[in-house]
Structures are given as C-alpha cells and as structure tokens.
Coordinates of C-alpha atoms in Angstrom, one line a residue:
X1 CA -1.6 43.2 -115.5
X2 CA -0.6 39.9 -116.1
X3 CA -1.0 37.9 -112.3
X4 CA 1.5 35.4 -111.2
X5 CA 0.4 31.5 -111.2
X6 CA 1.0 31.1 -107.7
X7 CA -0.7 34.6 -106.7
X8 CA -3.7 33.0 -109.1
X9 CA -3.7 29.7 -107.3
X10 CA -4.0 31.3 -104.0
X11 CA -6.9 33.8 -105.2
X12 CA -9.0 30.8 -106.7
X13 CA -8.8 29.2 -103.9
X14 CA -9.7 32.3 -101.5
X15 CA -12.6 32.4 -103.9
X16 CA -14.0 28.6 -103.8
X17 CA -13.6 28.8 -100.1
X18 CA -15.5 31.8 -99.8
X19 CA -18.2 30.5 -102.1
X20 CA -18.0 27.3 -100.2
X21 CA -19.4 28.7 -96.7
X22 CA -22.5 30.0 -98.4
X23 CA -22.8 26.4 -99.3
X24 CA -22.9 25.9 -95.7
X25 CA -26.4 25.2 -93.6
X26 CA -26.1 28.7 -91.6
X27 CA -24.7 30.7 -94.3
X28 CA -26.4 34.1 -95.1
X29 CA -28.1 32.5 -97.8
X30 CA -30.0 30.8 -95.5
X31 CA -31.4 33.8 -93.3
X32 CA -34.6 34.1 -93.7
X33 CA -35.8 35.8 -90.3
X34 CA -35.2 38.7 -87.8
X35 CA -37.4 39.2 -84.7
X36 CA -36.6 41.7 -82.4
X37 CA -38.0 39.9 -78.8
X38 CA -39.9 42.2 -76.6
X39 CA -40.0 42.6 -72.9
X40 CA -41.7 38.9 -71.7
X41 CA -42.8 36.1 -73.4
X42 CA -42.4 35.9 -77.2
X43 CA -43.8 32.4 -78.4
X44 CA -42.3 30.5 -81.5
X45 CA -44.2 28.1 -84.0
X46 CA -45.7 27.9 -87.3
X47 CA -49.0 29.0 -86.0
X48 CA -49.9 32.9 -86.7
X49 CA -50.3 33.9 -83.7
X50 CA -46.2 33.6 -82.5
X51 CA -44.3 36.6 -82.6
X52 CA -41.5 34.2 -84.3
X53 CA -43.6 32.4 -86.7
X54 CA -41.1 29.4 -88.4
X55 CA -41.5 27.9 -91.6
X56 CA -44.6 26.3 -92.1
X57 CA -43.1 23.2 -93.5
X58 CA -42.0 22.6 -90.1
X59 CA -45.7 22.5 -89.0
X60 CA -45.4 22.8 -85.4
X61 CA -47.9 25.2 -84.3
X62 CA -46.4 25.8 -80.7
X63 CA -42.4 24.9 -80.3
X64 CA -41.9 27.1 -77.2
X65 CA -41.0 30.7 -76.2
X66 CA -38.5 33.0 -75.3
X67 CA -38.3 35.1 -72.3
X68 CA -36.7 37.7 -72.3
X69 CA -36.1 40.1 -69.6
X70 CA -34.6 42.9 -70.9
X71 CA -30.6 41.2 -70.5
X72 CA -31.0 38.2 -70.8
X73 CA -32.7 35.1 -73.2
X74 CA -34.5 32.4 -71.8
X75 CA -35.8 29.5 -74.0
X76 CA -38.8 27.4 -72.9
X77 CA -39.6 24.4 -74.8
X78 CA -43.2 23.4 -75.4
X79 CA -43.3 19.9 -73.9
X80 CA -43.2 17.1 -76.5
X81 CA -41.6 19.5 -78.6
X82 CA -38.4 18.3 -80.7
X83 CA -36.1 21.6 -79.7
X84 CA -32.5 21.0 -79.5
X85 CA -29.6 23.5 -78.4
X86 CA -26.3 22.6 -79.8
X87 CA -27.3 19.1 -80.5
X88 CA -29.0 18.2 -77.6
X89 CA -32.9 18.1 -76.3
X90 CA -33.7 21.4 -74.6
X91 CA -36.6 22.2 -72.4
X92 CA -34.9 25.1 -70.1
X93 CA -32.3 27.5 -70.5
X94 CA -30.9 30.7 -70.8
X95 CA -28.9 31.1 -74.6
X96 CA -26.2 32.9 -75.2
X97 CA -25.8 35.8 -77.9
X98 CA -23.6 37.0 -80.4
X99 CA -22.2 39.4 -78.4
X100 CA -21.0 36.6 -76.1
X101 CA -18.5 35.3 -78.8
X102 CA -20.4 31.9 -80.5
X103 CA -24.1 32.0 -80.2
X104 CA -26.2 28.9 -78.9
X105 CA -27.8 27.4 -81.6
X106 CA -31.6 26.4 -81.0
X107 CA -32.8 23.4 -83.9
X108 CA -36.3 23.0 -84.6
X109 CA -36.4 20.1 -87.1
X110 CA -33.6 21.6 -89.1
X111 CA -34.0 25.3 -88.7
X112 CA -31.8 27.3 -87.1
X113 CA -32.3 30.1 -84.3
X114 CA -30.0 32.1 -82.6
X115 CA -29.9 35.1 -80.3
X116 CA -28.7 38.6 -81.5
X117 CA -27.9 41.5 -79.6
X118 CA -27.7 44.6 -81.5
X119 CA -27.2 47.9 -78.7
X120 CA -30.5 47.5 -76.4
X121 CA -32.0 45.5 -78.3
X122 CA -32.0 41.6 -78.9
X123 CA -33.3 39.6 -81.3
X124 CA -33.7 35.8 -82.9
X125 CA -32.3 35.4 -86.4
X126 CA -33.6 32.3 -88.1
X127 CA -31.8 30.5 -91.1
X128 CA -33.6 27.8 -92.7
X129 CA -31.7 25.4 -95.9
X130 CA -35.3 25.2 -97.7
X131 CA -34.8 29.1 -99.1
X132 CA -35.0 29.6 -102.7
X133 CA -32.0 31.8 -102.1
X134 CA -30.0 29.1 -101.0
X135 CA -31.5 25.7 -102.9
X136 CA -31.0 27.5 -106.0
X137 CA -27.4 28.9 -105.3
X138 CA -25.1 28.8 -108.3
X139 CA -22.1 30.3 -107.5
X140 CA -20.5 34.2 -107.1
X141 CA -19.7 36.6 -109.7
X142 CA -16.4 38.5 -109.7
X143 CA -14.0 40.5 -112.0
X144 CA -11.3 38.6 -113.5
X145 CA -7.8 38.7 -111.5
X146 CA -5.6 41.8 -111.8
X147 CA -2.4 42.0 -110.5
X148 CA -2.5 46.0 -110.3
X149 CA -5.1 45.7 -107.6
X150 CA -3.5 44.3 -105.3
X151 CA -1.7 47.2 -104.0
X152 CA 0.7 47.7 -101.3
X153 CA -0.2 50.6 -99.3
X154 CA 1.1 52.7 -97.0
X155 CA -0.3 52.4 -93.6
X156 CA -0.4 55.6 -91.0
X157 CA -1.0 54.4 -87.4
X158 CA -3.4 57.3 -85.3
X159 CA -1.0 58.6 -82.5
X160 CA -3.8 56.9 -80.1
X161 CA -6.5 54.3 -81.4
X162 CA -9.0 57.0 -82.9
X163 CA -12.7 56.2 -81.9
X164 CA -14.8 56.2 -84.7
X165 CA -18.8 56.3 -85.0
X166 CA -20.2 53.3 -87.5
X167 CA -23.6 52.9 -88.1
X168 CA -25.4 50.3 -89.3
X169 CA -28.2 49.7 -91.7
X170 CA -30.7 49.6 -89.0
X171 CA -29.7 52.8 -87.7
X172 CA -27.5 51.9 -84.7
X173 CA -24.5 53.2 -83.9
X174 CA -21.6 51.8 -82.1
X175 CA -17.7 53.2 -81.4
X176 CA -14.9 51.4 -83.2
X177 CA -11.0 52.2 -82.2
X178 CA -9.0 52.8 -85.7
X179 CA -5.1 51.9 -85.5
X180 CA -5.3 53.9 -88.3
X181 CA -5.3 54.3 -92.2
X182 CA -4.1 53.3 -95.5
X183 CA -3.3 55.4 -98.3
X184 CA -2.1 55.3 -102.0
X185 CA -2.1 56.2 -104.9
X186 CA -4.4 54.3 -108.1
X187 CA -5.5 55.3 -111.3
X188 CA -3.0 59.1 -111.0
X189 CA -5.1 60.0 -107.7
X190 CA -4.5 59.8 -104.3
X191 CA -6.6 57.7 -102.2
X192 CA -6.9 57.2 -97.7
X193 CA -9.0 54.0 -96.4
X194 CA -9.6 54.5 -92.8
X195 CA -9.0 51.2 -90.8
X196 CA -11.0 48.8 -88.2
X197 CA -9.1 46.0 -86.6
X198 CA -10.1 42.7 -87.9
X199 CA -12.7 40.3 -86.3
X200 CA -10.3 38.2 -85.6
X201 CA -6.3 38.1 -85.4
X202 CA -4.1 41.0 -85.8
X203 CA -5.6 41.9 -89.2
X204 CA -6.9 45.0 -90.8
X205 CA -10.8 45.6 -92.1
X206 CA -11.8 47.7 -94.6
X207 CA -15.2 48.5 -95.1
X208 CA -15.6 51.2 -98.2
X209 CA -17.4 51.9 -101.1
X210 CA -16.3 52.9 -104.7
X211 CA -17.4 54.3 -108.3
X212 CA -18.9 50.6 -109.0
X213 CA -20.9 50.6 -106.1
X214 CA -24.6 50.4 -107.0
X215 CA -23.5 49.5 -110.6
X216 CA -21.9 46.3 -110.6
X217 CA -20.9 45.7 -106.9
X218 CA -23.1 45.7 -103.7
X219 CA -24.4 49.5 -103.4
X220 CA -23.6 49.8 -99.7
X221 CA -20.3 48.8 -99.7
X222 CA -18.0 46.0 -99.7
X223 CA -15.5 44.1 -97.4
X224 CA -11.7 43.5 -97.4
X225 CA -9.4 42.3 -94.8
X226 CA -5.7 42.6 -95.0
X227 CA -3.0 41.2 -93.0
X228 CA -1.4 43.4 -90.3
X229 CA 1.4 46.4 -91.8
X230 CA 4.6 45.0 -91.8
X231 CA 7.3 48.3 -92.2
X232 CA 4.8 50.4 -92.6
X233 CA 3.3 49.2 -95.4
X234 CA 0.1 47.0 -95.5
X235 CA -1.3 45.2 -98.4
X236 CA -5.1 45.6 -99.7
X237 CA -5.7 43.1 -102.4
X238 CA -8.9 44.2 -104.2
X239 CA -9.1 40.8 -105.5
X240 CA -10.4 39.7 -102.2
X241 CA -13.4 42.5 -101.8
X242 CA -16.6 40.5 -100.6
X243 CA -20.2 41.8 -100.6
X244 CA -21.5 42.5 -96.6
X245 CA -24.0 39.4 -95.6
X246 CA -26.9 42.2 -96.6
X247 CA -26.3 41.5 -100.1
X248 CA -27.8 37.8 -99.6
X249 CA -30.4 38.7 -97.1
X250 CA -33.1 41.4 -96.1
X251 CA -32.4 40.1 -92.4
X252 CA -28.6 41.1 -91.7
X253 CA -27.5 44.0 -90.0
X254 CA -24.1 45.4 -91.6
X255 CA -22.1 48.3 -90.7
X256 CA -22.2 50.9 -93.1
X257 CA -18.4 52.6 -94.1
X258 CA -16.8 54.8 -91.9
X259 CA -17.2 58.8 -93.0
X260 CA -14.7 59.3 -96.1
X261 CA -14.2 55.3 -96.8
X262 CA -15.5 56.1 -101.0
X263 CA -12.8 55.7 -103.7
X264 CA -13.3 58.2 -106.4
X265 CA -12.9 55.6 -108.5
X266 CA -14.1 52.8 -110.2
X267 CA -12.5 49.3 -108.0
X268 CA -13.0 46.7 -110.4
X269 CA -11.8 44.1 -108.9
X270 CA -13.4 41.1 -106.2
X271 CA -16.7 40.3 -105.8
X272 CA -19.5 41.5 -108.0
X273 CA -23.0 42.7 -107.0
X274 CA -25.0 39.8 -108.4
X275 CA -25.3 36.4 -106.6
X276 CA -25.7 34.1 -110.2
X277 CA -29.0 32.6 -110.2
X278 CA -30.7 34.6 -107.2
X279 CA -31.2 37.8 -107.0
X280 CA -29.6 40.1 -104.5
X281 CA -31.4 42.5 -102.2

C-alpha cells in the first residue's frame, strides 16, 4: 500500500533516530560485559584475578572494587586510580542502580560501568566504544514502508489492571499490570496483543513475536510502542517494530513476550533481524 509523504518523512526519521542512539557511546552496541557482584568485595581491573576484568587496552591492573552488601553498591577506588562517577574523580561512594531511575555512571579511561539490579541480584554492566560490534556499525536493516501495517486497533481495557508474569531471558520473573489489549484483524484473521504500559509517558508497549521471527527478524521477539487509545482505538504501526537490546549483545537481559503475544502471521514490517556489517547474537 502506497504510504503517504508525510507518514514517510516521519518514519525515516523515527528510523535515523533510532539508528542514531546505537551511534551513541553507551548504546547496546557497546555492551560488552555482565558481572553479577557477590556478597563482599568484587575487585575491578585488567588483571585476571578481578571478578570484573576490563578491557585490557585499558591496562590498569587494579582500578578498585565494589562492595556490595547484599542492598546496596559501594565503589572503592584504588588510590591513584583515574575512576570518575558522572564526570567527576571518585574514591568513595555508594552508586545508584537501574532500578533507582538513571544509573551512576563509573568511567575508567573511557569505559563505562553501571550498577544493575535484576530481582535479588545485582550486577555491573560494562560498555566499552572499542567493540568490533560497535566500531564496525553500518547501519539497521528493515522492510520497506507499508501503509497497511500500520493498523488502527481496537484496544479492550482489563476491568482492573491485570497482573501479568514476564520472564526474562535469564530466567527471572517479575509482575507487570496490563491496562489491557489490542486486537484486529490482518491478513483475513483475527489477532489480540496483550499490553504493558510504556516505560515512559502514557504510552502502550508491545512485546510479541510473529511468523518472521527467527527468519528474518530477531527470534525472541521484537518491540513496539504506541501512543495511548484515544476512543477506544489505539494505533500499532509495525513500521516502528525494533529488535530488544539482546539482538546487539550477549550481555542484556530482555523480557520475553507475555503468554499468547505470537501473530500467526508473518509481520513484515520494521526492523529486521540482521544488524548490516555485524552479526547479531
């Protein structure tokens, strides 16, 4: 279906910005760590013997550690170490975590570590700029624009928020309230997308998988926002389907679709599953 010029404008430029923050120094393209921090000390470096061994191009044997005492993380810079949080020289201090909203960031000579919590457990993710992954980055794949799939929907609120279970690809699991679902009708069948709010504003996410999953799109699922229902009706352009982070990086966590989110069809439309020159995991 032929798609309107201004409809067009607006996707290609959805699409250059989206391209545009794995461009960026802490995109997903750039993770290239996860260590899960035990009870106590866990020492950072380039040496072997750290439980978060950095890059050896940094070579700085012993940076520091983190402490961590089952809720909280505390960093401890090595003295004469060049570690930085947010910008400025560290030596002390306890670092906030994803789950507190923005993560502190912790430089050592330009790589990047910040503290994830994921249920009990909490861990460092480290980006660095010098991946392969990254340096050699030449742009996202996706199917050509289709008008017909961007669909306007009708949306079906839960009576109550519904709590749902989503799990994760490393196996946790943690309780989501749906507002509800979407459901229509493409390609002569009849299709329901259960609904998470958005990570932020009074959006909709979608996370689902479809007949090109494992084919030409990211096997475990892709992405899609939509804006919230206006007169009961909400719309989900597949135009705009992204890959989850774990489709640029063995060291993300994503949530897995919600029982029931697979089209039984074939969504060809948004992002594809290869990243063009790099490989995806």
């Amino acid at each position: 279906m032929k798609v309107e010029t201004a409809m067009l404008q607006d996707l290609n430029q959805w699409r250059q910005m989206a391209e545009d923050r794995l461009r960026a120094a802490d995109s997903w393209l750039c993770v290239s760590g996860l260590f899960w921090l035990r009870v106590g000390e866990n020492r950072f470096g380039t040496a072997a013997h750290n439980e978060v061994e950095l890059p050896q191009s940094i070579a700085l044997p012993d940076a520091g550690s983190f402490m961590f005492d089952g809720e909280q993380v505390i960093l401890h810079a090595a003295p004469g170490a060049a570690v930085l949080v947010q910008g400025q020289r560290a030596t002390h201090q306890v670092l906030a975590s994803d789950a507190d909203g923005a993560p502190d960031v912790v430089f050592v000579k330009g790589v990047r570590l910040t503290v994830i919590r994921r249920g009990t457990r909490m861990g460092i993710r480290m980006y660095d700029p010098q991946t392969p992954a990254f340096l050699n980055f030449a742009g996202l794949q996706w199917y050509p624009p289709d008008a017909a799939k961007r669909i306007q929907a009708s949306f079906v609120p839960h009576a109550e928020p519904k709590p749902v279970q989503i799990e994760n690809v490393i196996g946790d699991v943690r309780t989501v309230l749906s507002p509800g679902y979407a459901q229509f009708t493409s390609d002569g069948r009849h299709h329901r997308l259960l609904a998470e709010p958005a990570a932020t504003g009074a959006g909709l996410f979608f996370n689902f998988q479809d007949s090109t999953s494992g084919r030409t799109t990211y096997p475990g699922g892709r992405f899609l926002e939509a804006p919230a229902p206006e007169n009961g009706t909400v719309v989900l352009d597949f135009n705009r389907a992204v890959s989850p982070p774990c489709a640029y990086t063995h060291f993300a966590t994503c949530p897995l679709p919600p029982p029931g989110n697979k089209l039984g069809i074939a969504m060809e439309a948004g992002q594809q599953y290869k990243v063009a020159g790099e490989r995806s995991c």
